[in-house]
GROMACS .gro file of C-alpha atoms in nm:
model
  270
    1MET     CA    1  -1.427  27.422   7.433
    2ARG     CA    2  -1.729  27.267   7.263
    3PRO     CA    3  -1.745  26.891   7.336
    4GLU     CA    4  -1.881  26.811   6.989
    5GLU     CA    5  -1.558  26.942   6.839
    6TYR     CA    6  -1.358  26.679   7.028
    7ILE     CA    7  -1.585  26.375   7.029
    8GLU     CA    8  -1.426  26.200   6.729
    9GLN     CA    9  -1.076  26.241   6.870
   10VAL     CA   10  -1.191  26.108   7.207
   11ILE     CA   11  -1.354  25.808   7.042
   12ASP     CA   12  -1.028  25.744   6.855
   13ILE     CA   13  -0.838  25.761   7.185
   14ALA     CA   14  -1.076  25.506   7.340
   15VAL     CA   15  -1.046  25.277   7.037
   16GLN     CA   16  -0.666  25.292   7.047
   17ALA     CA   17  -0.660  25.204   7.417
   18GLY     CA   18  -0.914  24.931   7.350
   19SER     CA   19  -0.691  24.787   7.080
   20GLU     CA   20  -0.404  24.762   7.328
   21ILE     CA   21  -0.631  24.593   7.582
   22ARG     CA   22  -0.763  24.350   7.319
   23ASN     CA   23  -0.413  24.252   7.208
   24ILE     CA   24  -0.307  24.180   7.567
   25TYR     CA   25  -0.631  23.988   7.629
   26LEU     CA   26  -0.594  23.772   7.319
   27ASN     CA   27  -0.227  23.710   7.393
   28GLY     CA   28  -0.331  23.579   7.734
   29SER     CA   29  -0.015  23.698   7.905
   30PHE     CA   30  -0.050  23.983   8.152
   31ASP     CA   31   0.068  24.088   8.496
   32LYS     CA   32  -0.185  24.107   8.777
   33GLU     CA   33  -0.165  24.277   9.115
   34VAL     CA   34  -0.402  24.370   9.396
   35LYS     CA   35  -0.422  24.740   9.483
   36SER     CA   36  -0.444  24.885   9.832
   37ASP     CA   37  -0.825  24.896   9.806
   38ASN     CA   38  -0.824  24.520   9.740
   39THR     CA   39  -0.925  24.555   9.374
   40PRO     CA   40  -0.726  24.396   9.091
   41VAL     CA   41  -0.515  24.582   8.837
   42THR     CA   42  -0.341  24.433   8.534
   43SER     CA   43  -0.079  24.537   8.285
   44ALA     CA   44  -0.369  24.600   8.044
   45ASP     CA   45  -0.516  24.860   8.283
   46ILE     CA   46  -0.179  25.036   8.301
   47ALA     CA   47  -0.118  25.022   7.924
   48ALA     CA   48  -0.463  25.171   7.857
   49HIS     CA   49  -0.411  25.436   8.125
   50ASP     CA   50  -0.080  25.544   7.972
   51SER     CA   51  -0.229  25.552   7.622
   52ILE     CA   52  -0.537  25.753   7.720
   53THR     CA   53  -0.376  26.004   7.953
   54SER     CA   54  -0.093  26.089   7.714
   55ALA     CA   55  -0.339  26.130   7.425
   56LEU     CA   56  -0.580  26.348   7.625
   57LYS     CA   57  -0.299  26.569   7.751
   58ALA     CA   58  -0.182  26.617   7.393
   59LEU     CA   59  -0.537  26.690   7.275
   60THR     CA   60  -0.626  26.936   7.554
   61PRO     CA   61  -0.312  27.038   7.747
   62ASP     CA   62  -0.504  27.274   7.976
   63ILE     CA   63  -0.761  27.016   8.095
   64PRO     CA   64  -0.648  26.791   8.383
   65VAL     CA   65  -0.700  26.414   8.369
   66LEU     CA   66  -0.830  26.207   8.659
   67SER     CA   67  -0.784  25.836   8.594
   68GLU     CA   68  -0.860  25.540   8.819
   69GLU     CA   69  -0.496  25.441   8.788
   70ASP     CA   70  -0.373  25.787   8.894
   71ALA     CA   71  -0.640  25.910   9.132
   72ASP     CA   72  -0.423  26.014   9.425
   73ILE     CA   73  -0.487  26.382   9.368
   74PRO     CA   74  -0.591  26.576   9.681
   75PHE     CA   75  -0.928  26.745   9.686
   76SER     CA   76  -0.754  27.074   9.770
   77GLN     CA   77  -0.621  27.060   9.414
   78ARG     CA   78  -0.920  26.900   9.241
   79GLU     CA   79  -1.179  27.136   9.386
   80HIS     CA   80  -1.048  27.416   9.166
   81TRP     CA   81  -1.111  27.223   8.845
   82ASP     CA   82  -1.399  27.366   8.641
   83ARG     CA   83  -1.346  27.100   8.376
   84TYR     CA   84  -1.154  26.771   8.370
   85TRP     CA   85  -1.132  26.432   8.200
   86LEU     CA   86  -1.256  26.139   8.409
   87VAL     CA   87  -1.118  25.804   8.292
   88ASP     CA   88  -1.151  25.436   8.372
   89PRO     CA   89  -0.895  25.281   8.137
   90LEU     CA   90  -1.039  24.931   8.184
   91ASP     CA   91  -1.384  24.899   8.340
   92GLY     CA   92  -1.439  24.536   8.428
   93THR     CA   93  -1.088  24.426   8.521
   94GLY     CA   94  -1.241  24.121   8.691
   95GLU     CA   95  -1.414  24.029   8.364
   96PHE     CA   96  -1.084  24.077   8.179
   97ILE     CA   97  -0.909  23.839   8.419
   98ALA     CA   98  -1.195  23.588   8.406
   99GLY     CA   99  -1.193  23.589   8.026
  100SER     CA  100  -1.556  23.689   7.970
  101GLY     CA  101  -1.479  23.972   7.725
  102ASP     CA  102  -1.730  24.202   7.896
  103PHE     CA  103  -1.512  24.504   7.969
  104SER     CA  104  -1.480  24.855   7.833
  105VAL     CA  105  -1.282  25.176   7.809
  106ILE     CA  106  -1.449  25.479   7.971
  107ILE     CA  107  -1.373  25.845   7.906
  108ALA     CA  108  -1.590  26.131   8.032
  109LEU     CA  109  -1.558  26.507   8.026
  110VAL     CA  110  -1.688  26.665   8.347
  111GLU     CA  111  -1.775  27.033   8.369
  112HIS     CA  112  -1.890  27.206   8.687
  113ASN     CA  113  -1.927  26.869   8.861
  114ARG     CA  114  -2.146  26.709   8.593
  115PRO     CA  115  -2.051  26.486   8.299
  116ILE     CA  116  -2.115  26.664   7.968
  117MET     CA  117  -1.959  26.412   7.730
  118GLY     CA  118  -1.894  26.040   7.757
  119VAL     CA  119  -1.752  25.752   7.556
  120VAL     CA  120  -1.780  25.382   7.643
  121TYR     CA  121  -1.593  25.148   7.406
  122ALA     CA  122  -1.607  24.767   7.425
  123PRO     CA  123  -1.280  24.633   7.278
  124MET     CA  124  -1.394  24.276   7.213
  125THR     CA  125  -1.712  24.366   7.021
  126GLU     CA  126  -1.580  24.702   6.892
  127VAL     CA  127  -1.909  24.863   6.992
  128CYS     CA  128  -1.894  25.227   7.097
  129TYR     CA  129  -2.152  25.426   7.293
  130TYR     CA  130  -2.120  25.801   7.327
  131ALA     CA  131  -2.319  26.109   7.424
  132ILE     CA  132  -2.287  26.484   7.445
  133ALA     CA  133  -2.507  26.695   7.671
  134GLY     CA  134  -2.803  26.825   7.473
  135LEU     CA  135  -2.712  26.633   7.157
  136GLY     CA  136  -2.830  26.280   7.235
  137ALA     CA  137  -2.679  25.937   7.290
  138TYR     CA  138  -2.552  25.710   7.011
  139LYS     CA  139  -2.428  25.359   6.943
  140ARG     CA  140  -2.173  25.268   6.675
  141ASP     CA  141  -2.157  24.906   6.569
  142GLU     CA  142  -2.013  24.745   6.255
  143GLY     CA  143  -1.988  25.073   6.070
  144SER     CA  144  -2.340  25.197   6.145
  145GLU     CA  145  -2.452  25.458   6.396
  146VAL     CA  146  -2.793  25.494   6.557
  147ARG     CA  147  -2.935  25.725   6.818
  148ILE     CA  148  -3.037  25.527   7.124
  149VAL     CA  149  -3.322  25.580   7.369
  150SER     CA  150  -3.409  25.397   7.688
  151ARG     CA  151  -3.723  25.186   7.721
  152GLN     CA  152  -4.000  25.394   7.876
  153LEU     CA  153  -4.231  25.172   8.078
  154SER     CA  154  -4.588  25.291   8.113
  155ASP     CA  155  -4.659  25.127   8.450
  156SER     CA  156  -4.437  25.029   8.742
  157ALA     CA  157  -4.625  24.698   8.758
  158GLU     CA  158  -4.576  24.619   8.390
  159PRO     CA  159  -4.386  24.287   8.384
  160PRO     CA  160  -4.119  24.196   8.337
  161LEU     CA  161  -3.881  24.457   8.471
  162LYS     CA  162  -3.553  24.371   8.302
  163LEU     CA  163  -3.267  24.388   8.551
  164ALA     CA  164  -2.904  24.389   8.439
  165VAL     CA  165  -2.681  24.198   8.683
  166SER     CA  166  -2.316  24.100   8.702
  167ARG     CA  167  -2.188  23.748   8.645
  168ARG     CA  168  -2.014  23.768   8.980
  169GLN     CA  169  -2.317  23.894   9.167
  170ASP     CA  170  -2.565  23.681   9.356
  171PRO     CA  171  -2.898  23.750   9.179
  172GLN     CA  172  -3.081  23.722   9.509
  173SER     CA  173  -2.881  24.013   9.648
  174VAL     CA  174  -3.039  24.226   9.376
  175LEU     CA  175  -3.388  24.079   9.375
  176LYS     CA  176  -3.427  24.132   9.750
  177LEU     CA  177  -3.414  24.507   9.685
  178PHE     CA  178  -3.741  24.495   9.488
  179ASN     CA  179  -4.094  24.478   9.622
  180GLN     CA  180  -4.208  24.241   9.348
  181PRO     CA  181  -3.904  24.030   9.253
  182LYS     CA  182  -4.122  23.778   9.066
  183HIS     CA  183  -4.188  24.052   8.809
  184CYS     CA  184  -3.816  24.085   8.735
  185GLU     CA  185  -3.621  23.927   8.450
  186LEU     CA  186  -3.243  23.902   8.490
  187ILE     CA  187  -3.000  23.994   8.212
  188VAL     CA  188  -2.641  23.893   8.287
  189LEU     CA  189  -2.353  24.111   8.165
  190GLY     CA  190  -2.008  24.217   8.280
  191GLY     CA  191  -1.870  24.567   8.345
  192ALA     CA  192  -2.077  24.840   8.510
  193ALA     CA  193  -2.065  25.081   8.217
  194LEU     CA  194  -2.182  24.818   7.968
  195LYS     CA  195  -2.483  24.741   8.185
  196SER     CA  196  -2.570  25.111   8.194
  197CYS     CA  197  -2.537  25.130   7.815
  198LEU     CA  198  -2.766  24.828   7.784
  199ILE     CA  199  -3.030  25.033   7.965
  200ALA     CA  200  -2.956  25.338   7.751
  201GLU     CA  201  -3.033  25.142   7.434
  202GLY     CA  202  -3.355  24.998   7.576
  203LYS     CA  203  -3.245  24.636   7.624
  204ALA     CA  204  -3.274  24.650   8.004
  205ASP     CA  205  -3.468  24.866   8.247
  206CYS     CA  206  -3.263  24.881   8.563
  207TYR     CA  207  -2.921  24.812   8.712
  208VAL     CA  208  -2.852  24.830   9.084
  209ARG     CA  209  -2.493  24.847   9.204
  210ILE     CA  210  -2.425  24.753   9.565
  211GLY     CA  211  -2.062  24.784   9.666
  212PRO     CA  212  -1.768  25.013   9.603
  213THR     CA  213  -1.725  25.195   9.272
  214GLY     CA  214  -1.539  25.510   9.178
  215GLU     CA  215  -1.668  25.821   9.005
  216TRP     CA  216  -1.478  25.708   8.693
  217ASP     CA  217  -1.712  25.406   8.674
  218THR     CA  218  -2.021  25.621   8.622
  219GLY     CA  219  -1.915  25.950   8.460
  220ALA     CA  220  -1.949  25.854   8.093
  221ALA     CA  221  -2.237  25.617   8.162
  222GLN     CA  222  -2.428  25.896   8.334
  223ILE     CA  223  -2.432  26.133   8.038
  224ILE     CA  224  -2.510  25.844   7.800
  225ILE     CA  225  -2.807  25.724   8.004
  226GLU     CA  226  -2.933  26.078   8.064
  227GLU     CA  227  -2.919  26.168   7.696
  228ALA     CA  228  -3.100  25.841   7.619
  229GLY     CA  229  -3.384  25.935   7.855
  230GLY     CA  230  -3.279  25.755   8.174
  231GLN     CA  231  -3.105  25.847   8.497
  232ILE     CA  232  -2.841  25.736   8.750
  233MET     CA  233  -2.923  25.798   9.117
  234ASP     CA  234  -2.809  25.684   9.458
  235LEU     CA  235  -3.047  25.455   9.646
  236GLU     CA  236  -3.206  25.760   9.806
  237LEU     CA  237  -3.294  25.853   9.447
  238GLN     CA  238  -3.066  26.157   9.445
  239PRO     CA  239  -2.832  26.240   9.154
  240LEU     CA  240  -2.470  26.130   9.180
  241SER     CA  241  -2.215  26.406   9.231
  242TYR     CA  242  -1.863  26.445   9.095
  243ASN     CA  243  -1.550  26.593   9.247
  244GLU     CA  244  -1.734  26.750   9.540
  245ARG     CA  245  -1.558  26.573   9.826
  246GLU     CA  246  -1.227  26.418   9.925
  247SER     CA  247  -1.344  26.065   9.853
  248LEU     CA  248  -1.396  25.961   9.491
  249GLU     CA  249  -1.605  25.659   9.591
  250ASN     CA  250  -1.965  25.645   9.473
  251PRO     CA  251  -2.255  25.552   9.697
  252ASN     CA  252  -2.460  25.246   9.602
  253PHE     CA  253  -2.657  25.349   9.296
  254ILE     CA  254  -2.933  25.258   9.053
  255VAL     CA  255  -2.947  25.313   8.676
  256VAL     CA  256  -3.299  25.336   8.534
  257GLY     CA  257  -3.437  25.372   8.185
  258SER     CA  258  -3.773  25.514   8.297
  259PRO     CA  259  -3.711  25.790   8.556
  260HIS     CA  260  -4.080  25.876   8.578
  261LEU     CA  261  -4.169  25.547   8.748
  262GLU     CA  262  -4.225  25.542   9.124
  263TRP     CA  263  -3.887  25.392   9.205
  264ASP     CA  264  -3.931  25.470   9.573
  265GLU     CA  265  -4.219  25.219   9.564
  266ILE     CA  266  -4.053  24.967   9.332
  267LEU     CA  267  -3.748  24.946   9.558
  268ILE     CA  268  -3.762  24.828   9.916
  269ASN     CA  269  -3.664  25.106  10.156
  270GLU     CA  270  -3.441  24.954  10.421
   0.00000   0.00000   0.00000
């Protein structure tokens, strides 16, 4: 399977799921529950999950699908997967509930424990980001498509360092991680994947995520940011891994547009 042969179909699948999410969002009537991990799930999450998983299984019957809303698959089964789809049907459920509009559909193809294709689609703006390993990262918006690249800073001290942060995050909790917080400019946005894509297109330089996330939150974003010239790492500055352990929870991580900077000096080592 060559990912480039499937990218348009996968984008269509994301757009269709996004359309269902948008309709539920605009209607303003949805069911909401709290999952066992204390995170919210809505009827929009479930509708998007059903739409995406059924479409992917029809497109590639031999490739398993791992979705946030159906992730109870034992590692003893998953560890034999050479290739699989990794899906977050609605990244930013909290933003969906709050009515900010900053949420997205995420679909990644993972091969040998690394994402090789990713799509991030924002239903409310109809903006799509995608990437394929070795073929670059792209943004589609209002009928046009451009290749995107991250902003490459020439000096770690070059102000300001543009930090993407969540609306529901205390900015000080992020700034305290940096040695020179006064040289940081905050850019507020919603879902995790959209913040990563903001860095991929050069509109922000860094995003630090403290707190629980799943591998489905970062799979597509990782290949998009890497193909744009950036990187996702844990706070020990090591690459994230996929499907290599029982838990699907990510460590705290950082997304950077300029990997060559001395991030071990920019960040405070606690």
